[in-house]
Coordinates of C-alpha atoms and ligand atoms in Angstrom, one line a residue:
M1 CA 71.3 134.3 -59.3
N2 CA 68.2 135.8 -57.8
K3 CA 64.9 135.4 -59.7
K4 CA 64.8 138.2 -62.2
K5 CA 61.8 140.4 -62.7
I6 CA 62.3 142.2 -66.0
A7 CA 60.6 145.4 -67.1
I8 CA 60.8 146.4 -70.8
I9 CA 60.3 150.2 -71.1
G10 CA 58.8 151.0 -74.5
L11 CA 56.9 148.3 -76.4
G12 CA 57.6 149.1 -80.0
Y13 CA 59.4 147.3 -82.8
V14 CA 62.3 146.6 -80.5
G15 CA 60.7 146.3 -77.0
L16 CA 57.8 144.0 -77.9
P17 CA 59.7 141.1 -79.4
L18 CA 62.1 141.3 -76.5
A19 CA 59.3 141.1 -74.0
I20 CA 57.9 138.1 -75.8
E21 CA 61.2 136.3 -75.9
F22 CA 61.9 136.8 -72.2
C23 CA 58.3 135.7 -71.4
K24 CA 58.8 132.5 -73.5
K25 CA 61.8 131.7 -71.2
K26 CA 59.5 132.0 -68.2
F27 CA 60.9 135.2 -66.8
D28 CA 58.5 137.4 -64.9
V29 CA 58.0 140.1 -67.5
F30 CA 56.5 143.6 -67.2
G31 CA 55.9 145.7 -70.3
F32 CA 55.7 149.4 -69.6
D33 CA 54.7 152.1 -72.2
I34 CA 53.4 155.6 -71.9
D35 CA 51.1 155.0 -74.9
K36 CA 47.8 153.9 -73.2
K37 CA 46.2 153.1 -76.5
K38 CA 49.0 150.8 -77.4
I39 CA 48.9 149.0 -74.1
N40 CA 45.1 148.4 -74.5
E41 CA 45.7 147.0 -78.0
L42 CA 48.4 144.7 -76.7
R43 CA 46.1 143.6 -73.9
N44 CA 43.6 142.6 -76.6
G45 CA 46.3 140.7 -78.5
I46 CA 46.8 143.4 -81.2
D47 CA 50.4 144.2 -82.3
R48 CA 50.5 147.2 -84.6
T49 CA 54.1 146.6 -85.5
H50 CA 53.3 143.1 -86.9
E51 CA 56.7 142.0 -85.6
V52 CA 55.3 139.3 -83.4
K53 CA 54.3 136.1 -85.1
K54 CA 50.6 135.4 -84.9
S55 CA 51.3 132.1 -83.1
E56 CA 53.3 134.0 -80.4
L57 CA 50.7 136.7 -79.7
K58 CA 49.2 134.4 -77.0
N59 CA 52.3 135.2 -74.9
L60 CA 51.0 138.8 -74.5
K61 CA 48.6 137.4 -71.9
K62 CA 51.5 136.4 -69.7
I63 CA 53.2 139.8 -69.9
K64 CA 52.1 142.3 -67.3
L65 CA 51.2 145.3 -69.5
V66 CA 51.2 148.5 -67.6
T67 CA 51.2 152.3 -68.0
Q68 CA 51.7 153.2 -64.4
I69 CA 55.3 153.3 -63.3
D70 CA 54.6 152.2 -59.7
K71 CA 53.5 148.8 -61.1
I72 CA 57.1 148.0 -62.1
Q73 CA 58.8 149.1 -58.9
D74 CA 59.6 145.5 -57.8
C75 CA 61.5 144.7 -61.0
N76 CA 65.3 144.3 -60.7
V77 CA 66.1 144.5 -64.4
Y78 CA 65.0 147.4 -66.6
I79 CA 65.5 147.3 -70.3
V80 CA 65.0 150.6 -72.1
T81 CA 63.8 150.5 -75.7
V82 CA 62.3 153.9 -76.4
P83 CA 62.8 155.9 -79.6
T84 CA 65.8 158.1 -80.2
P85 CA 65.0 160.3 -83.1
I86 CA 66.5 163.6 -84.4
N87 CA 65.0 167.0 -84.1
D88 CA 64.2 169.6 -86.9
K89 CA 67.9 170.6 -86.8
K90 CA 69.0 167.0 -87.3
K91 CA 70.5 166.8 -83.9
P92 CA 69.9 163.9 -81.4
D93 CA 66.6 164.2 -79.6
L94 CA 67.1 162.3 -76.3
K95 CA 63.8 163.4 -74.7
N96 CA 62.2 160.0 -74.7
L97 CA 65.4 158.4 -73.3
I98 CA 65.7 161.0 -70.6
D99 CA 62.0 160.9 -69.7
A100 CA 62.1 157.1 -69.5
T101 CA 65.2 157.2 -67.4
K102 CA 63.7 159.7 -65.0
L103 CA 60.5 157.6 -64.8
I104 CA 62.3 154.3 -64.0
S105 CA 64.6 156.1 -61.5
K106 CA 61.4 156.2 -59.3
C107 CA 61.6 152.4 -59.2
I108 CA 65.4 151.6 -59.2
Q109 CA 66.8 150.1 -56.0
A110 CA 70.3 149.1 -54.9
G111 CA 71.5 146.1 -57.0
D112 CA 69.2 146.8 -60.0
I113 CA 70.5 146.5 -63.5
I114 CA 69.4 148.9 -66.2
V115 CA 70.2 147.9 -69.8
Y116 CA 69.7 150.4 -72.7
E117 CA 68.9 149.0 -76.1
S118 CA 67.9 152.3 -77.8
T119 CA 70.5 153.5 -80.4
V120 CA 72.6 156.4 -79.0
Y121 CA 76.0 158.0 -79.6
P122 CA 78.9 156.8 -77.5
G123 CA 78.8 158.0 -74.0
T124 CA 75.0 158.5 -73.7
T125 CA 74.3 155.5 -71.5
R126 CA 76.9 156.3 -68.9
E127 CA 77.3 160.1 -69.1
I128 CA 73.6 161.0 -69.5
C129 CA 71.4 158.1 -68.3
G130 CA 73.8 157.0 -65.6
K131 CA 74.1 160.5 -64.2
I132 CA 70.3 161.0 -64.2
I133 CA 69.8 157.8 -62.2
E134 CA 72.6 158.8 -59.7
K135 CA 70.9 162.2 -59.2
K136 CA 67.4 160.9 -58.9
T137 CA 68.0 157.8 -56.7
N138 CA 71.1 158.7 -54.6
L139 CA 72.5 155.4 -55.7
K140 CA 76.0 155.2 -57.3
L141 CA 76.9 153.5 -60.6
Y142 CA 78.9 150.3 -59.8
E143 CA 82.1 150.5 -62.0
D144 CA 84.4 147.7 -60.9
N145 CA 86.1 145.3 -63.2
S146 CA 87.2 142.8 -60.5
G147 CA 84.1 140.7 -61.1
Q148 CA 83.2 140.8 -57.4
L149 CA 80.4 142.8 -55.9
T150 CA 82.3 143.6 -52.8
S151 CA 80.3 146.4 -51.4
K152 CA 76.9 144.8 -51.6
N153 CA 75.5 146.9 -48.8
K154 CA 76.5 150.1 -50.4
K155 CA 74.0 151.7 -52.6
F156 CA 74.9 150.7 -56.2
F157 CA 73.1 150.2 -59.4
H158 CA 74.4 148.7 -62.6
L159 CA 74.3 149.8 -66.3
G160 CA 74.4 147.8 -69.4
Y161 CA 74.1 148.5 -73.1
S162 CA 72.9 146.0 -75.7
P163 CA 72.0 147.5 -79.0
E164 CA 69.2 146.0 -81.1
R165 CA 70.0 144.8 -84.6
I166 CA 66.6 143.5 -85.7
N167 CA 65.4 144.5 -89.2
P168 CA 61.6 144.8 -89.3
G169 CA 60.0 143.0 -92.1
D170 CA 63.0 140.6 -92.4
N171 CA 62.1 137.0 -91.5
K172 CA 65.6 135.7 -91.8
H173 CA 67.4 137.8 -89.1
N174 CA 65.7 137.9 -85.8
L175 CA 66.4 138.5 -82.1
K176 CA 67.1 134.8 -81.6
N177 CA 69.5 134.1 -84.4
L178 CA 71.5 137.3 -84.8
T179 CA 74.6 138.0 -82.8
K180 CA 73.7 140.3 -79.9
L181 CA 76.3 142.7 -78.5
I182 CA 76.3 143.1 -74.7
S183 CA 78.3 145.3 -72.4
S184 CA 78.3 146.6 -68.9
S185 CA 79.7 149.1 -66.4
S186 CA 81.2 146.2 -64.3
V187 CA 82.2 142.6 -64.8
F188 CA 79.8 141.7 -62.1
A189 CA 76.8 143.0 -64.0
L190 CA 78.1 141.7 -67.2
K191 CA 77.8 138.2 -65.9
E192 CA 74.2 138.8 -65.0
I193 CA 73.4 140.5 -68.4
N194 CA 75.2 137.6 -70.1
F195 CA 73.0 135.1 -68.2
L196 CA 69.8 136.9 -69.2
Y197 CA 70.5 137.4 -72.9
K198 CA 71.9 133.9 -73.3
K199 CA 68.5 132.6 -72.6
I200 CA 67.0 134.4 -75.6
C201 CA 69.8 134.8 -78.1
D202 CA 71.9 132.1 -79.8
K203 CA 75.1 134.2 -80.0
L204 CA 76.4 136.9 -77.7
Y205 CA 79.4 139.1 -78.3
I206 CA 80.9 140.8 -75.2
C207 CA 82.1 144.4 -75.9
N208 CA 85.0 145.8 -73.8
S209 CA 82.9 148.7 -72.7
I210 CA 79.4 150.2 -73.0
E211 CA 80.9 152.9 -75.2
I212 CA 82.3 150.3 -77.6
A213 CA 78.9 148.7 -77.9
E214 CA 77.2 152.1 -78.5
A215 CA 79.8 153.0 -81.1
A216 CA 79.6 149.6 -82.9
K217 CA 75.8 150.0 -83.3
I218 CA 76.0 153.4 -84.7
I219 CA 78.7 152.6 -87.3
E220 CA 76.7 149.7 -88.6
N221 CA 74.0 152.0 -89.9
T222 CA 76.5 154.7 -90.8
Q223 CA 78.4 152.3 -93.0
R224 CA 75.1 151.3 -94.8
D225 CA 74.1 155.0 -95.2
V226 CA 77.4 156.0 -96.7
N227 CA 77.5 153.0 -99.1
I228 CA 73.9 153.7 -100.3
A229 CA 74.8 157.4 -100.7
L230 CA 77.7 156.4 -103.0
I231 CA 75.3 154.3 -105.1
N232 CA 72.7 157.1 -105.1
E233 CA 75.4 159.5 -106.3
L234 CA 76.3 157.0 -109.0
Q235 CA 72.7 156.9 -110.1
I236 CA 72.8 160.6 -110.7
V237 CA 76.1 160.3 -112.5
F238 CA 74.9 157.5 -114.8
N239 CA 71.5 159.2 -115.4
N240 CA 73.4 162.1 -116.8
L241 CA 75.5 159.7 -118.9
K242 CA 72.3 157.9 -120.0
L243 CA 73.6 154.6 -118.6
N244 CA 71.3 152.3 -116.6
I245 CA 72.7 152.1 -113.1
Y246 CA 71.3 148.6 -112.6
D247 CA 73.0 147.3 -115.7
V248 CA 76.3 148.9 -114.5
L249 CA 75.9 147.4 -111.0
S250 CA 75.0 144.0 -112.4
A251 CA 78.3 144.0 -114.3
A252 CA 80.4 145.4 -111.5
K253 CA 78.9 142.8 -109.0
T254 CA 80.6 140.0 -110.9
K255 CA 83.9 141.1 -109.2
W256 CA 84.3 139.2 -105.9
N257 CA 84.9 142.2 -103.7
F258 CA 82.3 144.6 -105.2
L259 CA 79.8 145.5 -102.4
N260 CA 76.2 144.7 -103.2
F261 CA 74.4 148.0 -102.6
E262 CA 71.5 149.5 -104.7
P263 CA 70.2 153.0 -105.1
G264 CA 67.4 153.8 -102.6
L265 CA 65.4 156.2 -100.6
V266 CA 66.9 156.0 -97.1
G267 CA 64.2 156.7 -94.5
G268 CA 63.0 155.1 -91.2
H269 CA 64.4 155.7 -87.8
C270 CA 67.8 154.0 -88.0
I271 CA 70.0 154.3 -91.1
G272 CA 68.8 157.9 -91.9
V273 CA 69.1 158.9 -88.2
D274 CA 72.0 157.2 -86.6
P275 CA 74.8 159.0 -88.6
Y276 CA 73.5 162.3 -87.2
Y277 CA 74.0 160.9 -83.7
L278 CA 77.6 159.9 -84.5
A279 CA 78.3 163.3 -86.3
H280 CA 76.9 165.2 -83.3
K281 CA 79.3 163.4 -80.9
S282 CA 82.2 163.7 -83.2
I283 CA 81.6 167.5 -83.6
S284 CA 81.5 167.9 -79.9
A285 CA 84.9 166.1 -79.8
G286 CA 86.3 168.6 -82.3
Y287 CA 85.9 166.8 -85.7
P288 CA 83.0 167.5 -88.0
P289 CA 82.8 164.4 -90.1
K290 CA 82.8 165.1 -93.8
L291 CA 82.0 161.8 -95.6
I292 CA 79.3 160.8 -93.2
L293 CA 77.4 164.2 -93.4
S294 CA 78.0 164.4 -97.2
G295 CA 76.4 160.9 -97.5
R296 CA 73.4 162.1 -95.4
N297 CA 73.1 165.1 -97.6
I298 CA 73.0 163.1 -100.8
N299 CA 70.5 160.6 -99.4
D300 CA 68.2 163.3 -98.0
K301 CA 68.1 165.0 -101.4
M302 CA 67.2 161.8 -103.4
P303 CA 63.4 162.0 -103.1
N304 CA 63.3 165.5 -104.6
Y305 CA 65.9 164.6 -107.2
L306 CA 63.8 161.6 -108.3
G307 CA 60.6 163.6 -108.1
R308 CA 62.0 166.2 -110.4
K309 CA 63.3 163.6 -112.9
I310 CA 60.0 161.8 -113.0
K311 CA 58.0 165.0 -113.4
N312 CA 60.1 166.2 -116.3
Y313 CA 60.0 162.8 -118.0
I314 CA 56.2 162.5 -117.7
K315 CA 55.7 166.1 -119.0
K316 CA 57.8 165.4 -122.0
K317 CA 56.0 162.1 -122.9
I318 CA 52.3 162.9 -122.0
K319 CA 50.8 166.2 -122.7
K320 CA 47.3 165.7 -121.2
K321 CA 46.2 165.6 -117.6
I322 CA 47.2 162.3 -116.1
N323 CA 46.5 160.0 -113.1
I324 CA 49.3 158.1 -111.3
L325 CA 49.3 154.9 -109.3
F326 CA 52.0 155.0 -106.6
L327 CA 53.0 151.5 -105.3
G328 CA 54.5 151.5 -101.9
I329 CA 54.6 154.2 -99.3
T330 CA 56.4 152.7 -96.3
F331 CA 60.0 153.6 -95.6
K332 CA 61.2 150.2 -96.7
E333 CA 60.1 146.9 -98.1
N334 CA 57.9 144.4 -96.2
C335 CA 57.6 146.7 -93.2
N336 CA 54.4 148.6 -92.2
D337 CA 56.3 151.6 -90.8
I338 CA 56.0 155.1 -92.4
R339 CA 58.2 157.0 -89.9
N340 CA 60.5 159.2 -91.9
S341 CA 59.5 157.5 -95.1
K342 CA 61.3 159.1 -98.1
N343 CA 58.8 157.4 -100.4
L344 CA 56.2 159.6 -98.7
I345 CA 58.4 162.6 -99.5
L346 CA 58.6 161.5 -103.2
Y347 CA 54.8 161.0 -103.2
K348 CA 54.3 164.5 -101.7
Y349 CA 56.6 166.1 -104.3
L350 CA 54.6 164.5 -107.2
K351 CA 51.2 165.1 -105.5
K352 CA 51.7 168.8 -105.9
I353 CA 51.6 168.3 -109.7
F354 CA 49.6 165.1 -110.4
K355 CA 46.6 163.3 -109.3
I356 CA 47.9 160.2 -107.4
D357 CA 46.3 157.1 -105.8
V358 CA 48.5 155.1 -103.4
Y359 CA 48.4 151.4 -103.0
D360 CA 50.4 149.7 -100.3
P361 CA 49.3 146.2 -99.1
V362 CA 51.8 146.3 -96.2
V363 CA 51.4 149.8 -94.6
D364 CA 49.7 150.3 -91.3
K365 CA 46.7 152.1 -92.8
N366 CA 45.4 153.5 -89.4
T367 CA 48.7 155.3 -88.7
L368 CA 49.0 156.5 -92.3
K369 CA 45.4 157.9 -92.3
S370 CA 45.9 159.6 -89.0
Q371 CA 49.2 161.2 -90.0
E372 CA 48.6 162.0 -93.7
K373 CA 45.1 163.3 -94.0
N374 CA 45.2 164.2 -97.7
L375 CA 46.6 161.0 -99.0
N376 CA 44.4 159.0 -101.3
I377 CA 45.1 155.4 -100.3
I378 CA 43.2 152.7 -102.1
N379 CA 42.4 149.2 -100.9
Q380 CA 42.2 147.7 -104.4
I381 CA 43.5 148.7 -107.8
N382 CA 40.5 148.7 -110.0
K383 CA 41.1 151.2 -112.7
K384 CA 43.8 152.1 -115.3
Y385 CA 46.5 154.7 -114.9
D386 CA 48.6 156.8 -117.2
V387 CA 51.6 156.3 -115.0
I388 CA 52.6 153.6 -112.4
I389 CA 55.5 154.2 -110.0
L390 CA 56.8 151.3 -108.0
S391 CA 59.0 152.6 -105.3
V392 CA 59.0 150.0 -102.6
K393 CA 60.1 146.4 -103.1
H394 CA 57.4 144.7 -101.1
D395 CA 57.3 140.9 -101.6
K396 CA 53.6 141.3 -102.1
F397 CA 54.2 143.3 -105.3
K398 CA 56.4 140.5 -106.5
K399 CA 53.6 138.1 -105.8
I400 CA 51.1 140.2 -107.7
G401 CA 53.5 140.1 -110.6
Y402 CA 54.6 142.4 -113.3
K403 CA 51.9 141.3 -115.7
K404 CA 49.0 142.1 -113.4
I405 CA 50.5 145.4 -112.4
I406 CA 51.0 146.4 -116.0
D407 CA 47.3 145.5 -116.7
H408 CA 46.5 148.6 -114.8
L409 CA 48.5 150.8 -117.2
K410 CA 46.7 152.6 -120.0
K411 CA 48.0 152.2 -123.5
D412 CA 51.3 154.2 -123.9
G413 CA 51.4 154.6 -120.2
I414 CA 54.7 154.8 -118.3
F415 CA 55.9 152.3 -115.7
F416 CA 58.7 153.6 -113.3
D417 CA 60.2 150.5 -111.8
L418 CA 62.4 152.6 -109.4
K419 CA 63.8 149.6 -107.5
N420 CA 64.2 147.5 -110.7
M421 CA 62.0 144.9 -109.1
F422 CA 60.9 143.5 -112.4
G423 CA 64.1 144.5 -114.3
K424 CA 62.2 147.3 -116.0
Y425 CA 64.2 150.3 -114.6
F426 CA 65.2 152.8 -117.3
V427 CA 67.2 156.0 -117.4
I428 CA 65.1 159.1 -116.8
Ligands
NAD501 N1 62.8 149.6 -85.3 C1 64.0 149.1 -85.6 O1 64.1 148.5 -86.7 C2 65.2 149.3 -84.7 C3 66.3 148.5 -84.9 C4 67.4 148.6 -84.1 C5 67.4 149.6 -83.2 N2 66.3 150.4 -83.0 C6 66.3 151.5 -82.0 O2 65.6 151.0 -80.9 C7 64.9 152.1 -80.2 C8 63.4 151.9 -80.2 O3 62.9 151.9 -81.6 P1 61.5 151.3 -82.0 O4 61.5 151.2 -83.5 O5 61.2 150.1 -81.2 O6 60.5 152.5 -81.5 P2 59.0 152.5 -81.4 O7 58.5 153.8 -81.6 O8 58.4 151.4 -82.3 O9 58.6 152.0 -79.9 C9 59.0 152.8 -78.8 C10 58.0 152.7 -77.7 O10 58.5 153.5 -76.7 C11 57.4 154.2 -76.1 N3 57.9 155.3 -75.3 C12 58.3 156.5 -75.7 N4 58.7 157.2 -74.6 C13 58.5 156.5 -73.5 C14 58.8 156.7 -72.2 N5 59.3 157.8 -71.7 N6 58.5 155.7 -71.3 C15 58.0 154.5 -71.8 N7 57.7 154.2 -73.1 C16 58.0 155.2 -74.0 C17 56.5 154.6 -77.3 O11 55.2 154.8 -76.9 C18 56.6 153.3 -78.1 O12 55.6 152.4 -77.9 C19 65.4 153.4 -81.0 O13 66.5 153.9 -80.4 C20 65.7 152.8 -82.4 O14 66.7 153.6 -83.0 C21 65.2 150.3 -83.8

């Protein structure tokens, strides 16, 4: 096997840890990103995602961090980890993926391997990215399952797909210890991809095709989304019946095969996005999925549903003008990311009616301030409030503890423990 020079394209939550892991295994690693500010921060040892352990940040010095595409033209493996969001119409927005593919096409030479890690619908890697590379480079995609690279002199490139499964803010499951799916357009390239990923991951699972790997990734999040939607719908049902959903779940969970899901505001760039990718592909193949889109619809409506319930409850209980402390604004617990945060939507709903301070010890304050100009984020809680709403289960809130949080509540104030973090959830 030739010495591999690896370029990681897009140094975010997925790309950066990957670059660090390959670097630790002594590969020659290049990190390419179009965000110049981010590259400068990384050159100075600053990781805005907080996904890299402090003790490992020193490895950044060994990665060649670049913003110019010609600096990575000698690489022979390109791993693409750019965002794949949805647009305003909730359709896949492949712009970043297409742009990145066009850019690296300027570097790709015969024999190079391009592995995609971005989440996509089945068929994207081969039918969209592969076709772009063929058009831009005049090389052909090598698709041979014999395991032999027989036509070495002919102009071929290779494709792979290896979806990322990391869970930002989760210390237990990481790139090294989770099972990583790998797949390729040919058995020849699969061996090379297997060699590379085996260096950084404990367990690999080889998928029968790129499309199987793409589909597997997308249904993991779709399954979660639909399950959470069911529990969210149950929350609405039980609210109407004046039954505490957490008490019901706690009892139901005692059955061995009851799945352990909780109500929640599904945001971020994975669970709330990936089902739309699958739905889009399914619609193009003639079947508009019903359950998947219905689940999305329920989950998307939850922030406004909760906002309405909270507003009505407060108005019934407290007649004067009130102030609120909102605890947690990120899209999920222990993660500094606010992209597509439904807690932010809930906050915005209530902000139209009430005066609110936000306290979040985890959020990336710079991004938050730059994106949400009118948000009153506080660094310390130093006064008393009529209402406290805890909407994200950050471990740091647990550490602060119920008693200290409640100390900031005025007499006869209301504490909404929306995630039942302290067992104080009540029907509203
Ligand atoms: N964050 C997660 O938890 C997670 C988990 C599994 C899978 N994924 C998937 O991985 C992909 C990346 O997600 P992320 O959270 O790391 O995104 P991110 O926004 O944190 O990082 C992506 C990086 O790509 C860069 N970029 C955008 N366009 C580019 C281009 N044309 N060329 C080079 N760089 C470019 C951005 O500047 C950014 O730094 C997405 O498809 C996402 O769905 C994310």
